PDB file of C-alpha atoms in Angstrom:
ATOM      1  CA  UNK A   1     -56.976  51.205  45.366  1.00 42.00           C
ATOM      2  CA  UNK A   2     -53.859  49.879  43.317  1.00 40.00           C
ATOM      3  CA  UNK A   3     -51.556  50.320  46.386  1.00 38.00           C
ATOM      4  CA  UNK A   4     -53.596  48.408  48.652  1.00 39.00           C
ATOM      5  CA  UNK A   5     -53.962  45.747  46.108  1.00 39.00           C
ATOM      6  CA  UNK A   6     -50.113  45.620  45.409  1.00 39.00           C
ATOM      7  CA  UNK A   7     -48.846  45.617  49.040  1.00 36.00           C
ATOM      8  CA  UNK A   8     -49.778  42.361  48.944  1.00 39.00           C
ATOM      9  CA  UNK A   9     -46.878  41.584  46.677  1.00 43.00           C
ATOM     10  CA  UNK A  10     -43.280  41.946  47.433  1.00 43.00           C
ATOM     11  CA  UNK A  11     -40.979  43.219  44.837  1.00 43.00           C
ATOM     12  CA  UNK A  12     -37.672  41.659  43.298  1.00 50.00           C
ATOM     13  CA  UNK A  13     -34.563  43.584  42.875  1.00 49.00           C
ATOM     14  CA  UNK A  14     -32.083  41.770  40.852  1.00 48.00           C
ATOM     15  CA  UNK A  15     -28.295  41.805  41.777  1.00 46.00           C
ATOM     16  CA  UNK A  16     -26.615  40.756  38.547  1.00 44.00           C
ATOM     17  CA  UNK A  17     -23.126  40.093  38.541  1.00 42.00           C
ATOM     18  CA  UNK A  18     -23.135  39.244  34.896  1.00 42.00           C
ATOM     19  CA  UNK A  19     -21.422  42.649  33.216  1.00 42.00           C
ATOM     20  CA  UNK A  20     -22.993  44.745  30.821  1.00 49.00           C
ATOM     21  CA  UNK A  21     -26.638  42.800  31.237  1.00 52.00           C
ATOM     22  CA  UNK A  22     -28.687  45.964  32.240  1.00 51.00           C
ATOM     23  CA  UNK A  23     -30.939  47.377  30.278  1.00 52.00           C
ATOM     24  CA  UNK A  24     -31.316  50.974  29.963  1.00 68.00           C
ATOM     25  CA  UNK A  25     -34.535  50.541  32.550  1.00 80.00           C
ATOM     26  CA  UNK A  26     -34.917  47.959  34.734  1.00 88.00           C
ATOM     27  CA  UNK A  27     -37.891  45.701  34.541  1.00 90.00           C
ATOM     28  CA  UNK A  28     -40.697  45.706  37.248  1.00 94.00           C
ATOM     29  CA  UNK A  29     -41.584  41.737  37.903  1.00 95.00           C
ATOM     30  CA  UNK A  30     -43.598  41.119  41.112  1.00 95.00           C
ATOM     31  CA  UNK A  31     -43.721  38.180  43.305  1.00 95.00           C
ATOM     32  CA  UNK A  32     -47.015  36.151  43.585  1.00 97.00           C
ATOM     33  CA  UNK A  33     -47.897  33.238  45.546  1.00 96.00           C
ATOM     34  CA  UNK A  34     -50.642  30.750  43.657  1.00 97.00           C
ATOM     35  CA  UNK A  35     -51.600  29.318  46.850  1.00 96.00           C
ATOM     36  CA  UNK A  36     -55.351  30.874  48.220  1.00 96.00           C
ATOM     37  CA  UNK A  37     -58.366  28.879  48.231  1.00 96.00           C
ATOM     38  CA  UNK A  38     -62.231  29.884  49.088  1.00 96.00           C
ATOM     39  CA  UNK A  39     -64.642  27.508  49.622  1.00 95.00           C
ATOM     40  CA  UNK A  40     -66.590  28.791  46.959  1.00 94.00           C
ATOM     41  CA  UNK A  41     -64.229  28.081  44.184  1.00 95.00           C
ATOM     42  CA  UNK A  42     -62.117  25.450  46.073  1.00 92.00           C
ATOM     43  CA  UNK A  43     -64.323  23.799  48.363  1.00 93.00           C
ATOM     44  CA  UNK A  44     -62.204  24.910  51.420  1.00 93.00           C
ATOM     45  CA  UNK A  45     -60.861  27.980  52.888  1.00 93.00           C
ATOM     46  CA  UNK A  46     -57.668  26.484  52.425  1.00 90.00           C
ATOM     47  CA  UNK A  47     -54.068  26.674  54.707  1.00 93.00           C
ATOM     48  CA  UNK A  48     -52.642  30.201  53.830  1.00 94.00           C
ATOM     49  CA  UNK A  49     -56.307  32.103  54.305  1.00 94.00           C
ATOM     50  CA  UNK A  50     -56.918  30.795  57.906  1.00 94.00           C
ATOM     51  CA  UNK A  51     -53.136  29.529  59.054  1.00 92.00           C
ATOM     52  CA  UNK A  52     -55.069  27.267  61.411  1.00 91.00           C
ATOM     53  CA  UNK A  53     -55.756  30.487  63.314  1.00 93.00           C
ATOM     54  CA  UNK A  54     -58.129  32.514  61.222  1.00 93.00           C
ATOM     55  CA  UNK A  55     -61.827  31.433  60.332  1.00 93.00           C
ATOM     56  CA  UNK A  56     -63.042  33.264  57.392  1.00 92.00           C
ATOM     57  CA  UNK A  57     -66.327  32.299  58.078  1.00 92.00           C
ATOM     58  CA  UNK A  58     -66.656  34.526  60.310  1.00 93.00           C
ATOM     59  CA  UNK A  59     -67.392  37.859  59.826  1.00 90.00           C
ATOM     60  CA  UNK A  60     -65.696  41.344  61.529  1.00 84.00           C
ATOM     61  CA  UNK A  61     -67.898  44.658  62.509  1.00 75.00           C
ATOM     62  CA  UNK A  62     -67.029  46.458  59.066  1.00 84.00           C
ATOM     63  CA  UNK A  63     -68.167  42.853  57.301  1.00 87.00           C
ATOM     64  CA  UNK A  64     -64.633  41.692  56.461  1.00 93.00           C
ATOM     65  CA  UNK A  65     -64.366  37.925  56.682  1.00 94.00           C
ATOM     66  CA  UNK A  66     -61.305  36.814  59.473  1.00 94.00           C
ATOM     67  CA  UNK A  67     -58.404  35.953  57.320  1.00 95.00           C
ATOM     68  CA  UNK A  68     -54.824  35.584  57.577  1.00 94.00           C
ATOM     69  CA  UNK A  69     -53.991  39.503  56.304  1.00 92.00           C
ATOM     70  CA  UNK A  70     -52.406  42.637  57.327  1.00 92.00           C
ATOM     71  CA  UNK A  71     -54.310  44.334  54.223  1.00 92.00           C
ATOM     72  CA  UNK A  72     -57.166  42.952  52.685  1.00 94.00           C
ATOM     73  CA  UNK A  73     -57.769  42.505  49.242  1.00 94.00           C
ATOM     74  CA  UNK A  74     -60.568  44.950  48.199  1.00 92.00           C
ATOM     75  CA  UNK A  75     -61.990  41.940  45.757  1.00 93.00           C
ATOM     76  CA  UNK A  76     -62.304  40.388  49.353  1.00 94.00           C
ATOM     77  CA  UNK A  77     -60.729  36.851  49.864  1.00 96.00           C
ATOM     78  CA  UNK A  78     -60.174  35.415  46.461  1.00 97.00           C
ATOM     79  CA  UNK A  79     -58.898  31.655  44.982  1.00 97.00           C
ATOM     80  CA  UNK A  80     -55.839  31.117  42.919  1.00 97.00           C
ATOM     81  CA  UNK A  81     -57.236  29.114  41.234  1.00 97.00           C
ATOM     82  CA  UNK A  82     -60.923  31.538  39.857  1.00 97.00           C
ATOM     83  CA  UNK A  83     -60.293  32.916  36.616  1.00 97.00           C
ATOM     84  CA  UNK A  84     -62.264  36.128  37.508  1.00 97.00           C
ATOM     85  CA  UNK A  85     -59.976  37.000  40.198  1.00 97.00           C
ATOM     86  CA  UNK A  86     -56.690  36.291  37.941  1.00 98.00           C
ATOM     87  CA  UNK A  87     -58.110  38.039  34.990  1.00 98.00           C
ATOM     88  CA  UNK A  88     -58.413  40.925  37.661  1.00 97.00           C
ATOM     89  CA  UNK A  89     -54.877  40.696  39.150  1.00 97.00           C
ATOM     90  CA  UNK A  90     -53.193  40.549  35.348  1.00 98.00           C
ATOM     91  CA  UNK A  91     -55.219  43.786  34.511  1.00 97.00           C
ATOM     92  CA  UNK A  92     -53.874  45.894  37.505  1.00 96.00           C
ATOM     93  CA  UNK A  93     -50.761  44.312  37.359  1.00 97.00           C
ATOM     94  CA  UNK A  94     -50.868  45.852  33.778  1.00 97.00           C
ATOM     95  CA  UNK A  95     -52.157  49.608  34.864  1.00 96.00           C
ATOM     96  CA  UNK A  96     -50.033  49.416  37.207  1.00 96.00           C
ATOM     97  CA  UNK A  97     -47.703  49.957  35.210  1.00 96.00           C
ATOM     98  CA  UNK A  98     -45.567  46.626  36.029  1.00 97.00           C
ATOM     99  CA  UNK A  99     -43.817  44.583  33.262  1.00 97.00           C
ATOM    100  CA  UNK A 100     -44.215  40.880  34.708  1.00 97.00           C
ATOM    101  CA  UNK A 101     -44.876  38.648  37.304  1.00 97.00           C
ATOM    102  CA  UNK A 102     -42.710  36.257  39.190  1.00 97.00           C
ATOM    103  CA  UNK A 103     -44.674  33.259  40.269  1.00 98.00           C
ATOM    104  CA  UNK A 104     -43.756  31.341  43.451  1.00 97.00           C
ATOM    105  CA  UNK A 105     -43.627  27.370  42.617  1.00 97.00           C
ATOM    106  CA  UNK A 106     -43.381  24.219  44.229  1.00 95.00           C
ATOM    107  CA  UNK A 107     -42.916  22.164  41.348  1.00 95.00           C
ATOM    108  CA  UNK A 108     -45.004  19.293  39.995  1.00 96.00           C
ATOM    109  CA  UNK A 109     -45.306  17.127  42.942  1.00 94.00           C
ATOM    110  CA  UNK A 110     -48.468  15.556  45.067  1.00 92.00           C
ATOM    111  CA  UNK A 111     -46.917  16.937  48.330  1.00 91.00           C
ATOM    112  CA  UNK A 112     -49.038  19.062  50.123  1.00 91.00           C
ATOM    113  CA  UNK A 113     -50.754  21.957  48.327  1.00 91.00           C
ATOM    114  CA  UNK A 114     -48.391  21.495  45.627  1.00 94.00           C
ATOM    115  CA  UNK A 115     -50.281  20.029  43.067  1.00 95.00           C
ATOM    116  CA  UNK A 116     -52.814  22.844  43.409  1.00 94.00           C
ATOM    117  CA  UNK A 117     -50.224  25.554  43.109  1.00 96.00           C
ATOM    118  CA  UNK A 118     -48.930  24.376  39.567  1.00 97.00           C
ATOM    119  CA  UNK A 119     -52.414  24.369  38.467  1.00 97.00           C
ATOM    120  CA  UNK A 120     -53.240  27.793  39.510  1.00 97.00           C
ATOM    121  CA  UNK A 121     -50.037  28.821  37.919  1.00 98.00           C
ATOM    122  CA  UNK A 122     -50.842  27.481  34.994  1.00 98.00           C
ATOM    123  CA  UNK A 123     -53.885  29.250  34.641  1.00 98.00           C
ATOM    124  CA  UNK A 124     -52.857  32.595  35.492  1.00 98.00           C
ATOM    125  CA  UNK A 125     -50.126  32.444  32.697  1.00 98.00           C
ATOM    126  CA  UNK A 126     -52.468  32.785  30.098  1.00 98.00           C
ATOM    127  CA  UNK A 127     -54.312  35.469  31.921  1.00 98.00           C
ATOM    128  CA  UNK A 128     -50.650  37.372  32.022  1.00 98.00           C
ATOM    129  CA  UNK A 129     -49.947  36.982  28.958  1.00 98.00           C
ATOM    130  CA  UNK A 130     -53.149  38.171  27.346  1.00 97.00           C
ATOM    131  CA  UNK A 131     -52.288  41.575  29.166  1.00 97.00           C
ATOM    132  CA  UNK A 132     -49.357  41.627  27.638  1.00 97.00           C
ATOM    133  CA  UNK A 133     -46.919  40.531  30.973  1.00 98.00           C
ATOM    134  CA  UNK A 134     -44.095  38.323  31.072  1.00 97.00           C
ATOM    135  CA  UNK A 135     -43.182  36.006  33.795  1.00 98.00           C
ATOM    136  CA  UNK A 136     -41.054  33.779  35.463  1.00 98.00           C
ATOM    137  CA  UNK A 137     -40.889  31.546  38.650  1.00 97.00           C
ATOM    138  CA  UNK A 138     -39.429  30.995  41.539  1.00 97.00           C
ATOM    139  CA  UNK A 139     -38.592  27.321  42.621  1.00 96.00           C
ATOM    140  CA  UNK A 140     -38.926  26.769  46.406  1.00 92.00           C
ATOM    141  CA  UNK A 141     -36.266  24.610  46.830  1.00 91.00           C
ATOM    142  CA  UNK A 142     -37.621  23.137  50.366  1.00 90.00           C
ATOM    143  CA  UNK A 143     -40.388  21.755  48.439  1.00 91.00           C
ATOM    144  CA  UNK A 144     -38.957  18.412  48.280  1.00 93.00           C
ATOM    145  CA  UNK A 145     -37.032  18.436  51.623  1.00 90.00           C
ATOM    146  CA  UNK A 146     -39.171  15.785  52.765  1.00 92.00           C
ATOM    147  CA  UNK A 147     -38.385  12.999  50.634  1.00 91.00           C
ATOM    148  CA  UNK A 148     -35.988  10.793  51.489  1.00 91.00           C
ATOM    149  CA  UNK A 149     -33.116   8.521  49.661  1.00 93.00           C
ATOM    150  CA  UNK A 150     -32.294  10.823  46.889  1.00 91.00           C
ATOM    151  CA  UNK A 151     -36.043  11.011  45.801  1.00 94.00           C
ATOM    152  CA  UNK A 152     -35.345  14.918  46.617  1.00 93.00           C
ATOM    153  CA  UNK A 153     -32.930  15.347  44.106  1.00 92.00           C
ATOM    154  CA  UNK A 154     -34.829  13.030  41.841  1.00 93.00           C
ATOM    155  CA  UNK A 155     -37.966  15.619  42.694  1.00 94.00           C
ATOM    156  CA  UNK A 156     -36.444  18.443  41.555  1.00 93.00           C
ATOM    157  CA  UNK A 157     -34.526  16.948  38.313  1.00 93.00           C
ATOM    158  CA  UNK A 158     -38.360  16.232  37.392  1.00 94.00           C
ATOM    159  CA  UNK A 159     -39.052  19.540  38.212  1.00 95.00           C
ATOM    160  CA  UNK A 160     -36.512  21.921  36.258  1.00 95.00           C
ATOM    161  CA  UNK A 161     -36.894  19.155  33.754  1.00 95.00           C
ATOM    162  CA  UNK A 162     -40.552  20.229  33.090  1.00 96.00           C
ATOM    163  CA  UNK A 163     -40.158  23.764  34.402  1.00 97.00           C
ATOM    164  CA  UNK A 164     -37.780  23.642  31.054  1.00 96.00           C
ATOM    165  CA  UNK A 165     -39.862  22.130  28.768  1.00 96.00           C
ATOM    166  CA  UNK A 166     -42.995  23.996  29.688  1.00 96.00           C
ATOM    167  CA  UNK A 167     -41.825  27.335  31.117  1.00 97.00           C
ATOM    168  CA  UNK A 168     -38.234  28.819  29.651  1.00 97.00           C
ATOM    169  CA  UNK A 169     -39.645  27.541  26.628  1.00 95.00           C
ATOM    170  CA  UNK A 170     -42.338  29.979  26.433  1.00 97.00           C
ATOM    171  CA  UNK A 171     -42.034  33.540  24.238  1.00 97.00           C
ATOM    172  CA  UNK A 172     -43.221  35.354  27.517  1.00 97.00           C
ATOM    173  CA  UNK A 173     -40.741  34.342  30.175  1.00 98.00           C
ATOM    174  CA  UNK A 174     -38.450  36.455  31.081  1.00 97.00           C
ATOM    175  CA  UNK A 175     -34.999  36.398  29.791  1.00 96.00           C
ATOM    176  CA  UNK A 176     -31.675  38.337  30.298  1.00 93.00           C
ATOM    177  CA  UNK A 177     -29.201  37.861  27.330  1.00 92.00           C
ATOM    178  CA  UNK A 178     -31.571  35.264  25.573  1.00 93.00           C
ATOM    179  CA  UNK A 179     -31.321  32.983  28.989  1.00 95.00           C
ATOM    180  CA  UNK A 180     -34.052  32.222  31.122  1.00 97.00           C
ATOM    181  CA  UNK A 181     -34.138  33.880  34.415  1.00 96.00           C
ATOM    182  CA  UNK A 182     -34.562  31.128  37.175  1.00 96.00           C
ATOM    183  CA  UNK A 183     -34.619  32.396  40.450  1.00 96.00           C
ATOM    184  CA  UNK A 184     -34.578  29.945  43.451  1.00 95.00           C
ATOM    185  CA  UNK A 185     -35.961  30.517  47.159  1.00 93.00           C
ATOM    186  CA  UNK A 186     -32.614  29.775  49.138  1.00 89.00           C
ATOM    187  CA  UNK A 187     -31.076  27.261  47.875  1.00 92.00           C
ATOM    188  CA  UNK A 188     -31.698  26.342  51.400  1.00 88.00           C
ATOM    189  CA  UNK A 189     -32.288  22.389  50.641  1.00 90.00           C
ATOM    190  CA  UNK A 190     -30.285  21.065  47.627  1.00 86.00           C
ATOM    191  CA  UNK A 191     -27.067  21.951  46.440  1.00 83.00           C
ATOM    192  CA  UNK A 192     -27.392  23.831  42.924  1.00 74.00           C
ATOM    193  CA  UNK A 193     -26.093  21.255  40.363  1.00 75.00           C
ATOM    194  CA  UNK A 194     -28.523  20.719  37.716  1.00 77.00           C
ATOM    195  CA  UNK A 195     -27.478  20.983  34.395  1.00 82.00           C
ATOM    196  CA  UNK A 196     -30.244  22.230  32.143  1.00 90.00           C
ATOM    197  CA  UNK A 197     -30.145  22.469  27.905  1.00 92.00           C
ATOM    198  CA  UNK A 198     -30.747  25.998  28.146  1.00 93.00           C
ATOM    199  CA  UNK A 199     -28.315  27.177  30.722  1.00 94.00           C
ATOM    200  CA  UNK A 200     -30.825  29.471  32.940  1.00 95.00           C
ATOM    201  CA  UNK A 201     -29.286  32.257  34.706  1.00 95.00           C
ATOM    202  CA  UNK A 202     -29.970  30.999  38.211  1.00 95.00           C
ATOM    203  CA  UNK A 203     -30.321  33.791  40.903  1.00 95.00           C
ATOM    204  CA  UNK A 204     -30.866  32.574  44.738  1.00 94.00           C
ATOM    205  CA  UNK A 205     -31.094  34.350  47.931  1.00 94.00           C
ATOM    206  CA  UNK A 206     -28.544  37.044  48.486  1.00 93.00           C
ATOM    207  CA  UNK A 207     -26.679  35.341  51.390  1.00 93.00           C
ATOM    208  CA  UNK A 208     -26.353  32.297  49.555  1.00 91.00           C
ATOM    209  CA  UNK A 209     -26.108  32.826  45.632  1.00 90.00           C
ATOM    210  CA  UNK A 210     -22.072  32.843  46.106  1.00 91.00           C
ATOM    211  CA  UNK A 211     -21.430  30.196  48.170  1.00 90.00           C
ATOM    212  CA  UNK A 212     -23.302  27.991  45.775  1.00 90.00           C
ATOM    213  CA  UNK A 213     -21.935  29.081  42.416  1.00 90.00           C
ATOM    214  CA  UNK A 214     -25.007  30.571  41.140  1.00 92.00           C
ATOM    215  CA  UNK A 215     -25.382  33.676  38.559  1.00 93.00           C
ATOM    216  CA  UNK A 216     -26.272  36.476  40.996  1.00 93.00           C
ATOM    217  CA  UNK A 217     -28.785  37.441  43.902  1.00 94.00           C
ATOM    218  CA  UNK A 218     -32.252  38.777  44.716  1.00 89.00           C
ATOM    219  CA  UNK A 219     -33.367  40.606  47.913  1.00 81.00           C
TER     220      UNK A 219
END
């Protein structure tokens, strides 16, 4: 039941290049993505259940509902955003035997489905943390690549900014030598130049954490 439930989430594996950082076992974080909807909670099926393919109102012979999975969840379709269903994740996260979560995040914008996503991951922190998990997040660069005249920079300033404040600040995210652990989904938009007070260690994708300066790498 676990494993069916956790193939839906993909696995980091840190490449540090900092020396001596390891600890004597490596931590077990998980990726998760904020982003499902049901019309039940939501009022929609949302973008990432149907992938204007799929129509989960619709039902299948064995009574599964048609939706944008290669395993589906045995709690059947659920929203990010439905405190039942992130109380549930947190708990097998927990027997599981996992030691955190590392939430995907587009930031604090209006764009899109963004606005949505930093509200489910705000309330699925709490839900971590009364199980006793850490976590950290993941900043999808691309998130701003549509704005225009340095409002993309100024986007993700605001961003890091709050990610800062409201985030690395918090006794439960994850930190490697009393740093923050920022990990970033490229950086495939914006050069990495922000200068933060508390000097995260800033780990991007694996083919291009050197070429822009940052700590290390993920895969």
């Amino acid at each position: 039941m676990l494993m069916r439930f956790l193939v839906l989430l993909s696995s980091f594996v840190f490449l540090s290049r900092i020396a001596g950082s390891f600890a004597a076992e490596p931590r077990l974080l998980v990726h998760y993505m904020p982003w499902y909807a049901t019309k039940d909670v939501s009022g929609s099926w949302g973008w990432h259940w149907t992938m204007n393919h799929f129509e989960p109102e619709q039902k299948k012979w064995d009574d599964q509902r048609e939706i944008a999975t290669h395993d589906y969840p045995l709690i059947g379709p659920y929203d990010s955003g439905d405190d039942h269903a992130l109380e549930c994740q947190a708990l097998l996260m927990k027997i599981a035997g996992l030691d955190g979560v590392i939430i995907d995040w587009y930031g604090t914008s209006d764009l899109n489905d963004h606005a949505m996503n930093h509200r489910n991951t705000q309330k699925f922190i709490p839900w971590l943390k009364k199980a006793g998990l850490s976590f950290a997040v993941c900043y999808e660069d691309q998130a701003v690549k549509s704005l225009t005249n340095g409002e993309d920079v100024k986007q993700a300033a605001k961003d890091l900014q709050w990610a800062e404040e409201h985030f690395f600040a918090d006794p439960s995210y994850v930190k490697q030598d009393g740093r923050p652990v920022l990990l970033v989904f490229g950086p495939q938009h914006l050069k990495w130049k922000f200068d933060l007070r508390s000097k995260p260690l800033v780990f991007g994708l694996s083919h291009l954490a050197k070429e822009n300066g940052l700590d290390g790498a993920f895969a």
